[in-house]
Amino acid sequence: MINKIWMKAAGTRAVKTMAQTAIATIGSAAVLSSVDWRMVISAAVLAGILSLLTSVAGLPEATGPSELTAEEAEGGDEDVTEEETEEEAK
């Protein structure tokens, strides 16, 4: 399960998660000089670790074609309602 594709996808997700966490933590300070940088780094690292652990459950972008369902392979979106599909058909 863990291969080069998985490591790249999981790493990308972890870095994005760390950046988002750092931005949110920095944004909670009233002014830049009052940012607790140890807390920002700690929160970002923890978010990155949690992201990697969550990725162990599976990454859609690292799933091979044999593991995709027929709907996923066709590019189907399970969040699309029947009404939206009917509107697209018109």
Tab-separated table of N, CA and C in Angstrom:
chain	number	residue	atom	x	y	z
A	1	MET	N	0.821	-1.188	0.000
A	1	MET	CA	0.000	0.000	0.000
A	1	MET	C	0.868	1.256	0.000
A	2	ILE	N	1.912	1.278	0.805
A	2	ILE	CA	2.768	2.457	0.861
A	2	ILE	C	3.839	2.320	-0.219
A	3	ASN	N	3.780	3.218	-1.196
A	3	ASN	CA	4.750	3.239	-2.276
A	3	ASN	C	5.118	4.691	-2.569
A	4	LYS	N	5.844	4.922	-3.664
A	4	LYS	CA	6.277	6.280	-3.996
A	4	LYS	C	5.099	7.222	-4.212
A	5	ILE	N	4.069	6.739	-4.909
A	5	ILE	CA	2.896	7.570	-5.186
A	5	ILE	C	2.214	7.955	-3.881
A	6	TRP	N	2.052	6.984	-2.980
A	6	TRP	CA	1.413	7.239	-1.693
A	6	TRP	C	2.237	8.239	-0.879
A	7	MET	N	3.552	8.031	-0.836
A	7	MET	CA	4.405	8.923	-0.047
A	7	MET	C	4.333	10.360	-0.566
A	8	LYS	N	4.319	10.521	-1.893
A	8	LYS	CA	4.233	11.866	-2.468
A	8	LYS	C	2.885	12.504	-2.136
A	9	ALA	N	1.798	11.744	-2.308
A	9	ALA	CA	0.462	12.279	-2.028
A	9	ALA	C	0.291	12.590	-0.546
A	10	ALA	N	0.733	11.684	0.316
A	10	ALA	CA	0.613	11.899	1.763
A	10	ALA	C	1.476	13.077	2.212
A	11	GLY	N	2.675	13.183	1.656
A	11	GLY	CA	3.560	14.297	1.995
A	11	GLY	C	2.974	15.631	1.577
A	12	THR	N	2.400	15.662	0.377
A	12	THR	CA	1.770	16.891	-0.108
A	12	THR	C	0.621	17.298	0.790
A	13	ARG	N	-0.222	16.327	1.149
A	13	ARG	CA	-1.349	16.628	2.044
A	13	ARG	C	-0.858	17.119	3.394
A	14	ALA	N	0.182	16.483	3.930
A	14	ALA	CA	0.690	16.865	5.249
A	14	ALA	C	1.246	18.286	5.230
A	15	VAL	N	1.989	18.634	4.184
A	15	VAL	CA	2.560	19.986	4.089
A	15	VAL	C	1.444	21.026	3.964
A	16	LYS	N	0.432	20.731	3.153
A	16	LYS	CA	-0.700	21.662	3.015
A	16	LYS	C	-1.422	21.829	4.349
A	17	THR	N	-1.625	20.727	5.056
A	17	THR	CA	-2.295	20.779	6.351
A	17	THR	C	-1.480	21.594	7.351
A	18	MET	N	-0.161	21.399	7.338
A	18	MET	CA	0.710	22.148	8.242
A	18	MET	C	0.644	23.644	7.933
A	19	ALA	N	0.648	23.995	6.654
A	19	ALA	CA	0.579	25.405	6.263
A	19	ALA	C	-0.750	26.022	6.687
A	20	GLN	N	-1.832	25.300	6.475
A	20	GLN	CA	-3.147	25.812	6.864
A	20	GLN	C	-3.234	26.015	8.367
A	21	THR	N	-2.685	25.072	9.122
A	21	THR	CA	-2.705	25.181	10.585
A	21	THR	C	-1.870	26.373	11.047
A	22	ALA	N	-0.703	26.552	10.445
A	22	ALA	CA	0.149	27.677	10.821
A	22	ALA	C	-0.546	29.003	10.511
A	23	ILE	N	-1.179	29.090	9.339
A	23	ILE	CA	-1.880	30.319	8.970
A	23	ILE	C	-3.010	30.615	9.957
A	24	ALA	N	-3.766	29.586	10.318
A	24	ALA	CA	-4.872	29.777	11.259
A	24	ALA	C	-4.356	30.189	12.636
A	25	THR	N	-3.262	29.587	13.064
A	25	THR	CA	-2.710	29.900	14.384
A	25	THR	C	-2.127	31.311	14.404
A	26	ILE	N	-1.413	31.686	13.367
A	26	ILE	CA	-0.854	33.037	13.280
A	26	ILE	C	-1.982	34.061	13.198
A	27	GLY	N	-3.028	33.723	12.455
A	27	GLY	CA	-4.153	34.638	12.293
A	27	GLY	C	-4.921	34.903	13.566
A	28	SER	N	-4.749	34.052	14.568
A	28	SER	CA	-5.474	34.252	15.822
A	28	SER	C	-4.808	35.303	16.704
A	29	ALA	N	-3.598	35.704	16.371
A	29	ALA	CA	-2.906	36.743	17.141
A	29	ALA	C	-3.365	38.123	16.659
A	30	ALA	N	-3.457	39.052	17.574
A	30	ALA	CA	-3.913	40.406	17.235
A	30	ALA	C	-2.888	41.136	16.369
A	31	VAL	N	-1.620	40.993	16.700
A	31	VAL	CA	-0.548	41.603	15.917
A	31	VAL	C	0.575	40.583	15.752
A	32	LEU	N	1.379	40.763	14.710
A	32	LEU	CA	2.429	39.802	14.401
A	32	LEU	C	3.423	39.640	15.547
A	33	SER	N	3.669	40.691	16.281
A	33	SER	CA	4.634	40.609	17.377
A	33	SER	C	4.117	39.785	18.559
A	34	SER	N	2.807	39.536	18.603
A	34	SER	CA	2.269	38.753	19.715
A	34	SER	C	2.058	37.278	19.359
A	35	VAL	N	2.582	36.856	18.206
A	35	VAL	CA	2.448	35.455	17.792
A	35	VAL	C	3.345	34.588	18.659
A	36	ASP	N	2.783	33.520	19.207
A	36	ASP	CA	3.565	32.553	19.968
A	36	ASP	C	4.098	31.523	18.966
A	37	TRP	N	5.329	31.748	18.484
A	37	TRP	CA	5.884	30.937	17.403
A	37	TRP	C	6.079	29.475	17.799
A	38	ARG	N	6.377	29.223	19.090
A	38	ARG	CA	6.500	27.819	19.537
A	38	ARG	C	5.171	27.107	19.398
A	39	MET	N	4.077	27.808	19.709
A	39	MET	CA	2.755	27.202	19.572
A	39	MET	C	2.416	26.987	18.093
A	40	VAL	N	2.758	27.918	17.233
A	40	VAL	CA	2.496	27.791	15.797
A	40	VAL	C	3.214	26.567	15.245
A	41	ILE	N	4.501	26.437	15.563
A	41	ILE	CA	5.288	25.308	15.065
A	41	ILE	C	4.773	23.998	15.643
A	42	SER	N	4.475	23.995	16.931
A	42	SER	CA	3.962	22.788	17.577
A	42	SER	C	2.641	22.339	16.958
A	43	ALA	N	1.730	23.267	16.757
A	43	ALA	CA	0.425	22.935	16.174
A	43	ALA	C	0.578	22.448	14.739
A	44	ALA	N	1.465	23.085	13.976
A	44	ALA	CA	1.667	22.699	12.582
A	44	ALA	C	2.279	21.301	12.480
A	45	VAL	N	3.258	21.007	13.316
A	45	VAL	CA	3.880	19.677	13.301
A	45	VAL	C	2.868	18.617	13.709
A	46	LEU	N	2.091	18.887	14.740
A	46	LEU	CA	1.065	17.939	15.166
A	46	LEU	C	0.047	17.708	14.051
A	47	ALA	N	-0.370	18.760	13.365
A	47	ALA	CA	-1.319	18.624	12.256
A	47	ALA	C	-0.714	17.784	11.134
A	48	GLY	N	0.576	17.964	10.859
A	48	GLY	CA	1.244	17.173	9.833
A	48	GLY	C	1.293	15.699	10.190
A	49	ILE	N	1.590	15.400	11.441
A	49	ILE	CA	1.622	14.006	11.900
A	49	ILE	C	0.232	13.391	11.804
A	50	LEU	N	-0.784	14.118	12.242
A	50	LEU	CA	-2.152	13.606	12.163
A	50	LEU	C	-2.574	13.388	10.710
A	51	SER	N	-2.144	14.268	9.820
A	51	SER	CA	-2.456	14.113	8.402
A	51	SER	C	-1.840	12.833	7.849
A	52	LEU	N	-0.581	12.578	8.190
A	52	LEU	CA	0.074	11.346	7.727
A	52	LEU	C	-0.616	10.107	8.281
A	53	LEU	N	-0.984	10.145	9.551
A	53	LEU	CA	-1.676	8.996	10.146
A	53	LEU	C	-3.038	8.772	9.500
A	54	THR	N	-3.733	9.851	9.187
A	54	THR	CA	-5.022	9.742	8.514
A	54	THR	C	-4.842	9.187	7.101
A	55	SER	N	-3.752	9.538	6.449
A	55	SER	CA	-3.492	9.063	5.092
A	55	SER	C	-3.287	7.562	5.025
A	56	VAL	N	-2.915	6.949	6.132
A	56	VAL	CA	-2.730	5.497	6.153
A	56	VAL	C	-4.046	4.793	5.817
A	57	ALA	N	-5.163	5.421	6.152
A	57	ALA	CA	-6.479	4.838	5.856
A	57	ALA	C	-6.750	4.793	4.359
A	58	GLY	N	-6.051	5.602	3.597
A	58	GLY	CA	-6.209	5.584	2.148
A	58	GLY	C	-6.246	6.967	1.553
A	59	LEU	N	-5.663	7.090	0.392
A	59	LEU	CA	-5.645	8.347	-0.339
A	59	LEU	C	-6.246	8.120	-1.713
A	60	PRO	N	-7.326	8.810	-2.056
A	60	PRO	CA	-7.937	8.614	-3.367
A	60	PRO	C	-6.965	8.873	-4.518
A	61	GLU	N	-6.084	9.865	-4.357
A	61	GLU	CA	-5.166	10.185	-5.444
A	61	GLU	C	-4.046	9.163	-5.590
A	62	ALA	N	-3.867	8.297	-4.590
A	62	ALA	CA	-2.836	7.263	-4.661
A	62	ALA	C	-3.433	5.887	-4.924
A	63	THR	N	-4.720	5.839	-5.223
A	63	THR	CA	-5.394	4.568	-5.480
A	63	THR	C	-5.180	4.186	-6.935
A	64	GLY	N	-4.772	2.960	-7.144
A	64	GLY	CA	-4.570	2.473	-8.503
A	64	GLY	C	-5.897	2.222	-9.192
A	65	PRO	N	-5.889	2.159	-10.539
A	65	PRO	CA	-7.126	1.954	-11.296
A	65	PRO	C	-7.869	0.685	-10.904
A	66	SER	N	-7.150	-0.353	-10.480
A	66	SER	CA	-7.808	-1.604	-10.125
A	66	SER	C	-8.604	-1.484	-8.833
A	67	GLU	N	-8.281	-0.472	-8.024
A	67	GLU	CA	-8.965	-0.305	-6.747
A	67	GLU	C	-10.128	0.682	-6.826
A	68	LEU	N	-10.301	1.341	-7.966
A	68	LEU	CA	-11.384	2.296	-8.129
A	68	LEU	C	-12.684	1.573	-8.437
A	69	THR	N	-13.773	2.141	-7.966
A	69	THR	CA	-15.074	1.604	-8.339
A	69	THR	C	-15.374	2.040	-9.765
A	70	ALA	N	-16.351	1.427	-10.394
A	70	ALA	CA	-16.698	1.771	-11.770
A	70	ALA	C	-17.100	3.238	-11.869
A	71	GLU	N	-17.840	3.727	-10.878
A	71	GLU	CA	-18.286	5.135	-10.898
A	71	GLU	C	-17.105	6.079	-10.771
A	72	GLU	N	-16.159	5.762	-9.882
A	72	GLU	CA	-14.984	6.609	-9.710
A	72	GLU	C	-14.124	6.610	-10.969
A	73	ALA	N	-13.977	5.447	-11.599
A	73	ALA	CA	-13.176	5.348	-12.810
A	73	ALA	C	-13.767	6.174	-13.941
A	74	GLU	N	-15.094	6.302	-13.966
A	74	GLU	CA	-15.765	7.090	-14.994
A	74	GLU	C	-15.781	8.567	-14.645
A	75	GLY	N	-15.320	8.904	-13.445
A	75	GLY	CA	-15.294	10.304	-13.028
A	75	GLY	C	-16.580	10.734	-12.362
A	76	GLY	N	-17.410	9.776	-11.948
A	76	GLY	CA	-18.676	10.097	-11.295
A	76	GLY	C	-18.449	10.713	-9.937
A	77	ASP	N	-19.383	11.559	-9.541
A	77	ASP	CA	-19.301	12.230	-8.250
A	77	ASP	C	-20.497	11.807	-7.418
A	78	GLU	N	-20.230	11.127	-6.302
A	78	GLU	CA	-21.334	10.617	-5.497
A	78	GLU	C	-22.085	11.711	-4.758
A	79	ASP	N	-21.531	12.940	-4.716
A	79	ASP	CA	-22.205	14.039	-4.046
A	79	ASP	C	-23.190	14.768	-4.967
A	80	VAL	N	-23.218	14.402	-6.218
A	80	VAL	CA	-24.114	15.045	-7.174
A	80	VAL	C	-25.506	14.446	-7.032
A	81	THR	N	-26.505	15.305	-6.901
A	81	THR	CA	-27.874	14.822	-6.747
A	81	THR	C	-28.469	14.507	-8.110
A	82	GLU	N	-29.575	13.771	-8.102
A	82	GLU	CA	-30.238	13.422	-9.351
A	82	GLU	C	-30.731	14.672	-10.067
A	83	GLU	N	-31.182	15.667	-9.316
A	83	GLU	CA	-31.668	16.916	-9.906
A	83	GLU	C	-30.561	17.625	-10.677
A	84	GLU	N	-29.351	17.644	-10.089
A	84	GLU	CA	-28.228	18.286	-10.764
A	84	GLU	C	-27.866	17.525	-12.041
A	85	THR	N	-27.946	16.210	-12.000
A	85	THR	CA	-27.645	15.396	-13.168
A	85	THR	C	-28.683	15.650	-14.261
A	86	GLU	N	-29.946	15.753	-13.891
A	86	GLU	CA	-31.012	16.026	-14.872
A	86	GLU	C	-30.831	17.401	-15.503
A	87	GLU	N	-30.430	18.399	-14.702
A	87	GLU	CA	-30.215	19.744	-15.215
A	87	GLU	C	-29.062	19.764	-16.220
A	88	GLU	N	-28.011	18.988	-15.942
A	88	GLU	CA	-26.873	18.933	-16.849
A	88	GLU	C	-27.265	18.281	-18.168
A	89	ALA	N	-28.200	17.338	-18.122
A	89	ALA	CA	-28.615	16.607	-19.320
A	89	ALA	C	-29.425	17.508	-20.257
A	90	LYS	N	-30.046	18.551	-19.722
A	90	LYS	CA	-30.895	19.442	-20.553
A	90	LYS	C	-30.112	20.336	-21.405
